[in-house]
Amino acid sequence: MAASPLNTKSNFHARSNSLPSRPHPIILQCNEHLDRLRSSHETSSSSSLLSHKLGGLQDLHECVEKLVQLPLTQEALLHEPQESWVDGLLDGSLRLLDVCTAAKDSLLHTKECMRELQSIMRRKKGEEMGITAEAKKFLTSRKVVRKAIFKALGNLKATTAKKGNFSSNIKDQQTLALVSLLKDVEVVTLSIFESLLNFISGSTKAKPSSWSLVSKLMHTKRTGCPPVTDESEFSQLDAALQSSVLRMACKSDNSSNLQNHLEKLESCIQDFEEGLEFLFRRLIKIRVALLNILNHKLAIHICGFKF
């Protein structure tokens, strides 16, 4: 008798006469992508590292989209009489969409304010007061972005703390293996989204004050040392703008420095936006597929009552 194709771990012992002995190739691919993302244990974040992780998430969720559309997946999920796992998976997919949306919105808001600043700098070259006023507006908008990010992270922490171990109610081992895989995908994805939100907020490790950011920037200018590498492009621009507002640098150096940070941040935002948009579309398709399975399950349940 052959093991289930959803049996991806040695502790699952489901048996079937009709299913092949080896896991489906898509299941193997999902686990490979998960293992690669888990193997990254860097404590600090950088735009290149996060872009790489977003690329890994794209590959992972592309596999998951194919997985939930497989007939064997739908059969396994429909076979389990308990419905708490369905609610758990749907709640998880909604969490992912909410956090992804929060990241997209924060990038969009930052990009729009950044473009206004760039426009002012082009129109008012040499006018320090005009640039300083717009820099203050940008820094105020960044406070709004940070507040929205911290609220999203707080909501995520609250909803994650409330969720129970619904998979413990699953009797069928095929369904248990599949649901466990999907929950692992959610955990890894949320972890990377959390790192991305912290990066956008300007706090990659701890949350430094704007004064400490300015201090680091000015220390770099005085000593000639290379820029601090563990700061995000967002926090680096915040520091440069604080320097402009406080008039700590000479005009020519300050303008050039701001332009450099703006260009770096613009490129960073574009990379993140492309990755998040791809993921958002995949998350929508996966949620729709899960809802279709639930609707089919409900239809079968209703027909059972009629007959």
XYZ file of C-alpha atoms in Angstrom:
307
model
C 0.000 0.000 0.000
C 1.413 3.396 -1.037
C 1.893 6.540 1.029
C -0.190 9.624 0.285
C 1.280 12.183 -2.149
C 0.577 14.845 0.484
C 2.780 13.011 2.955
C 5.783 15.339 3.049
C 7.058 14.377 6.509
C 8.090 11.018 7.876
C 5.621 11.219 10.811
C 2.607 11.067 8.489
C 1.398 7.518 7.829
C -1.692 7.903 5.652
C -2.247 5.087 3.176
C -4.133 4.859 -0.083
C -4.551 2.227 -2.763
C -5.183 4.763 -5.496
C -2.579 7.465 -4.846
C 1.088 7.298 -5.952
C 3.826 6.595 -3.405
C 5.912 9.736 -4.054
C 4.792 13.271 -3.142
C 3.519 15.354 -6.030
C 6.330 17.438 -7.678
C 4.547 20.697 -6.763
C 4.531 19.682 -3.087
C 8.260 18.980 -3.288
C 8.801 22.384 -4.906
C 6.809 24.137 -2.157
C 8.950 22.505 0.512
C 12.152 23.388 -1.344
C 11.136 27.056 -1.518
C 10.175 26.998 2.165
C 13.507 25.463 3.134
C 15.420 28.113 1.169
C 13.517 30.938 2.831
C 13.937 29.393 6.291
C 17.679 28.914 5.771
C 18.181 32.681 5.679
C 19.010 33.707 9.242
C 20.426 37.215 8.690
C 19.741 39.396 11.714
C 19.967 42.682 9.777
C 18.015 43.687 6.700
C 19.045 45.384 3.477
C 17.077 46.309 0.388
C 18.918 43.698 -1.698
C 18.293 40.972 0.893
C 14.602 41.824 1.186
C 14.239 41.963 -2.608
C 15.803 38.505 -2.745
C 13.371 37.222 -0.108
C 10.415 38.738 -1.967
C 11.604 36.886 -5.048
C 11.666 33.686 -3.014
C 8.125 34.389 -1.804
C 6.992 34.865 -5.388
C 8.309 31.421 -6.310
C 6.733 29.907 -3.198
C 3.261 31.362 -3.735
C 3.331 30.511 -7.418
C 3.747 26.881 -6.309
C 1.023 27.223 -3.681
C -1.380 28.583 -6.286
C -0.779 25.484 -8.396
C -1.036 23.261 -5.320
C -4.507 24.435 -4.246
C -5.789 23.875 -7.773
C -4.697 20.236 -7.906
C -7.556 17.672 -7.831
C -5.728 15.672 -5.142
C -5.583 18.813 -2.958
C -9.276 19.502 -3.372
C -10.109 15.870 -2.627
C -7.993 15.902 0.538
C -9.585 19.120 1.828
C -13.125 18.006 0.947
C -12.589 14.661 2.682
C -12.165 16.168 6.151
C -15.537 16.634 7.913
C -14.272 19.285 10.347
C -14.529 22.855 9.009
C -12.390 24.727 11.566
C -9.312 24.229 9.376
C -11.124 25.992 6.507
C -11.768 29.043 8.679
C -8.160 28.935 9.855
C -6.778 28.882 6.314
C -9.138 31.648 5.183
C -8.222 33.792 8.199
C -4.570 33.223 7.377
C -5.020 34.233 3.744
C -6.795 37.392 4.887
C -3.936 38.216 7.270
C -1.462 37.920 4.417
C -3.548 40.187 2.197
C -3.911 42.783 4.968
C -0.185 42.942 5.673
C 0.679 42.973 1.965
C -1.776 45.848 1.455
C -0.262 47.765 4.371
C 3.203 47.417 2.809
C 1.931 48.504 -0.618
C 0.124 51.531 0.843
C 3.167 52.646 2.843
C 5.358 52.454 -0.263
C 2.820 54.356 -2.357
C 2.450 57.120 0.218
C 6.217 57.458 0.607
C 6.729 57.505 -3.174
C 4.121 60.222 -3.720
C 5.643 62.463 -1.041
C 9.129 61.753 -2.339
C 8.150 62.844 -5.857
C 6.733 66.093 -4.499
C 10.045 66.710 -2.766
C 11.984 65.948 -5.952
C 9.774 68.350 -7.907
C 10.356 71.139 -5.388
C 14.113 70.538 -5.463
C 14.178 70.796 -9.265
C 12.114 74.003 -9.308
C 13.869 75.714 -6.396
C 17.537 74.949 -6.897
C 19.561 76.896 -4.375
C 16.500 78.066 -2.443
C 17.266 76.518 0.908
C 14.086 77.718 2.630
C 11.804 76.162 -0.005
C 13.583 72.825 0.104
C 13.642 72.844 3.896
C 9.891 73.472 4.054
C 9.200 70.558 1.701
C 11.611 68.376 3.665
C 9.556 69.078 6.792
C 6.414 68.005 4.927
C 8.088 64.775 3.867
C 9.235 64.005 7.404
C 5.697 64.629 8.661
C 4.342 62.226 6.037
C 6.898 59.645 7.130
C 5.508 59.863 10.660
C 2.082 59.054 9.225
C 3.537 56.063 7.357
C 5.313 54.795 10.469
C 2.149 55.151 12.535
C 0.174 53.118 9.960
C 2.912 50.463 9.865
C 3.065 50.089 13.643
C -0.727 49.824 13.725
C -0.641 47.086 11.071
C 2.071 45.213 12.984
C 0.081 45.567 16.198
C -3.042 44.191 14.537
C -1.015 41.317 13.118
C 0.393 40.481 16.538
C -3.096 40.559 18.090
C -4.730 38.342 15.458
C -1.827 35.899 15.475
C -2.004 35.580 19.264
C -5.724 34.761 19.116
C -5.542 31.984 16.522
C -5.752 28.455 17.853
C -4.206 25.179 16.750
C -7.100 24.190 14.511
C -5.017 21.524 12.750
C -5.191 19.389 15.916
C -8.828 18.615 15.042
C -7.938 17.154 11.650
C -8.218 13.366 11.570
C -7.253 12.649 7.980
C -3.466 12.578 7.609
C -3.535 13.768 3.991
C -5.460 16.876 4.987
C -3.231 17.405 8.026
C -0.094 17.343 5.871
C -1.571 19.802 3.398
C -2.911 22.221 6.029
C 0.421 22.105 7.891
C 2.216 23.012 4.670
C -0.114 25.948 4.027
C 0.308 27.172 7.604
C 4.112 26.992 7.230
C 3.773 29.132 4.114
C 1.749 31.683 6.083
C 4.285 31.835 8.926
C 7.268 32.343 6.612
C 5.429 34.941 4.518
C 4.295 36.947 7.548
C 7.829 36.930 8.923
C 9.230 38.431 5.720
C 6.380 40.940 5.459
C 7.096 42.009 9.043
C 10.775 42.554 8.207
C 9.772 44.566 5.149
C 7.390 46.792 7.135
C 10.064 47.461 9.745
C 12.495 48.264 6.953
C 10.068 50.746 5.377
C 9.426 52.364 8.748
C 13.169 52.917 9.096
C 13.664 50.516 12.000
C 15.540 47.419 10.822
C 16.603 46.323 14.311
C 15.717 48.733 17.084
C 13.739 51.927 16.518
C 16.320 54.755 16.565
C 15.302 58.342 17.095
C 15.615 60.905 14.326
C 18.336 62.643 16.338
C 20.472 59.504 16.464
C 20.051 59.110 12.708
C 21.301 62.666 12.163
C 24.184 62.013 14.543
C 25.226 58.943 12.551
C 24.968 60.828 9.267
C 27.069 63.761 10.484
C 29.641 61.410 12.053
C 30.003 59.771 8.656
C 30.543 63.163 6.968
C 33.190 64.183 9.505
C 35.232 60.995 9.581
C 34.940 60.052 5.927
C 33.735 56.551 6.844
C 31.412 54.662 4.496
C 27.644 54.907 5.173
C 26.135 52.714 7.873
C 25.162 49.590 5.970
C 22.485 48.253 8.323
C 20.243 51.308 7.880
C 17.505 51.141 5.282
C 17.294 53.571 2.385
C 14.205 54.950 4.117
C 16.022 55.745 7.367
C 19.012 57.136 5.437
C 16.760 59.608 3.616
C 15.038 60.521 6.889
C 18.445 61.312 8.375
C 19.505 63.354 5.353
C 16.298 65.385 5.498
C 16.712 65.960 9.226
C 20.172 67.276 8.426
C 18.671 69.621 5.841
C 16.007 70.886 8.212
C 18.529 71.465 11.016
C 21.003 73.089 8.562
C 23.916 70.956 9.672
C 25.534 70.700 6.239
C 26.645 73.192 3.665
C 24.147 73.899 0.887
C 25.934 72.264 -2.041
C 26.836 69.094 -0.161
C 23.370 68.890 1.347
C 21.554 69.147 -2.010
C 23.795 66.550 -3.614
C 23.411 64.252 -0.634
C 19.618 64.519 -0.743
C 19.507 63.772 -4.469
C 21.648 60.683 -3.952
C 19.378 59.328 -1.187
C 16.248 60.104 -3.197
C 17.526 58.191 -6.212
C 18.496 55.190 -4.076
C 15.128 55.169 -2.349
C 13.243 55.494 -5.639
C 14.977 52.390 -7.000
C 14.355 50.529 -3.747
C 10.641 51.374 -3.749
C 10.246 50.264 -7.364
C 11.759 46.850 -6.617
C 9.546 46.363 -3.564
C 6.399 47.498 -5.368
C 6.930 45.065 -8.229
C 7.484 42.166 -5.841
C 4.487 43.036 -3.664
C 2.150 43.480 -6.626
C 3.064 40.020 -7.925
C 2.502 38.540 -4.459
C -0.788 40.379 -3.987
C -2.207 38.904 -7.198
C -1.077 35.417 -6.168
C -2.570 35.796 -2.678
C -5.905 36.807 -4.198
C -5.921 33.758 -6.484
C -5.033 31.404 -3.627
C -7.804 32.840 -1.443
C -10.329 32.483 -4.288
C -9.284 28.847 -4.755
C -9.775 28.155 -1.029
C -13.177 29.851 -1.092
C -14.195 27.728 -4.076
C -13.256 24.573 -2.155
C -15.274 25.790 0.827
C -18.303 26.583 -1.367
C -18.081 23.155 -2.974
C -17.872 21.564 0.469
C -20.950 23.482 1.611
C -22.837 22.504 -1.553
C -22.081 18.826 -0.908
C -23.198 19.236 2.705
C -26.501 20.831 1.651
C -27.162 18.145 -0.958
C -26.521 15.512 1.692
C -29.266 16.977 3.861
C -31.708 17.073 0.957
C -31.242 13.410 0.180
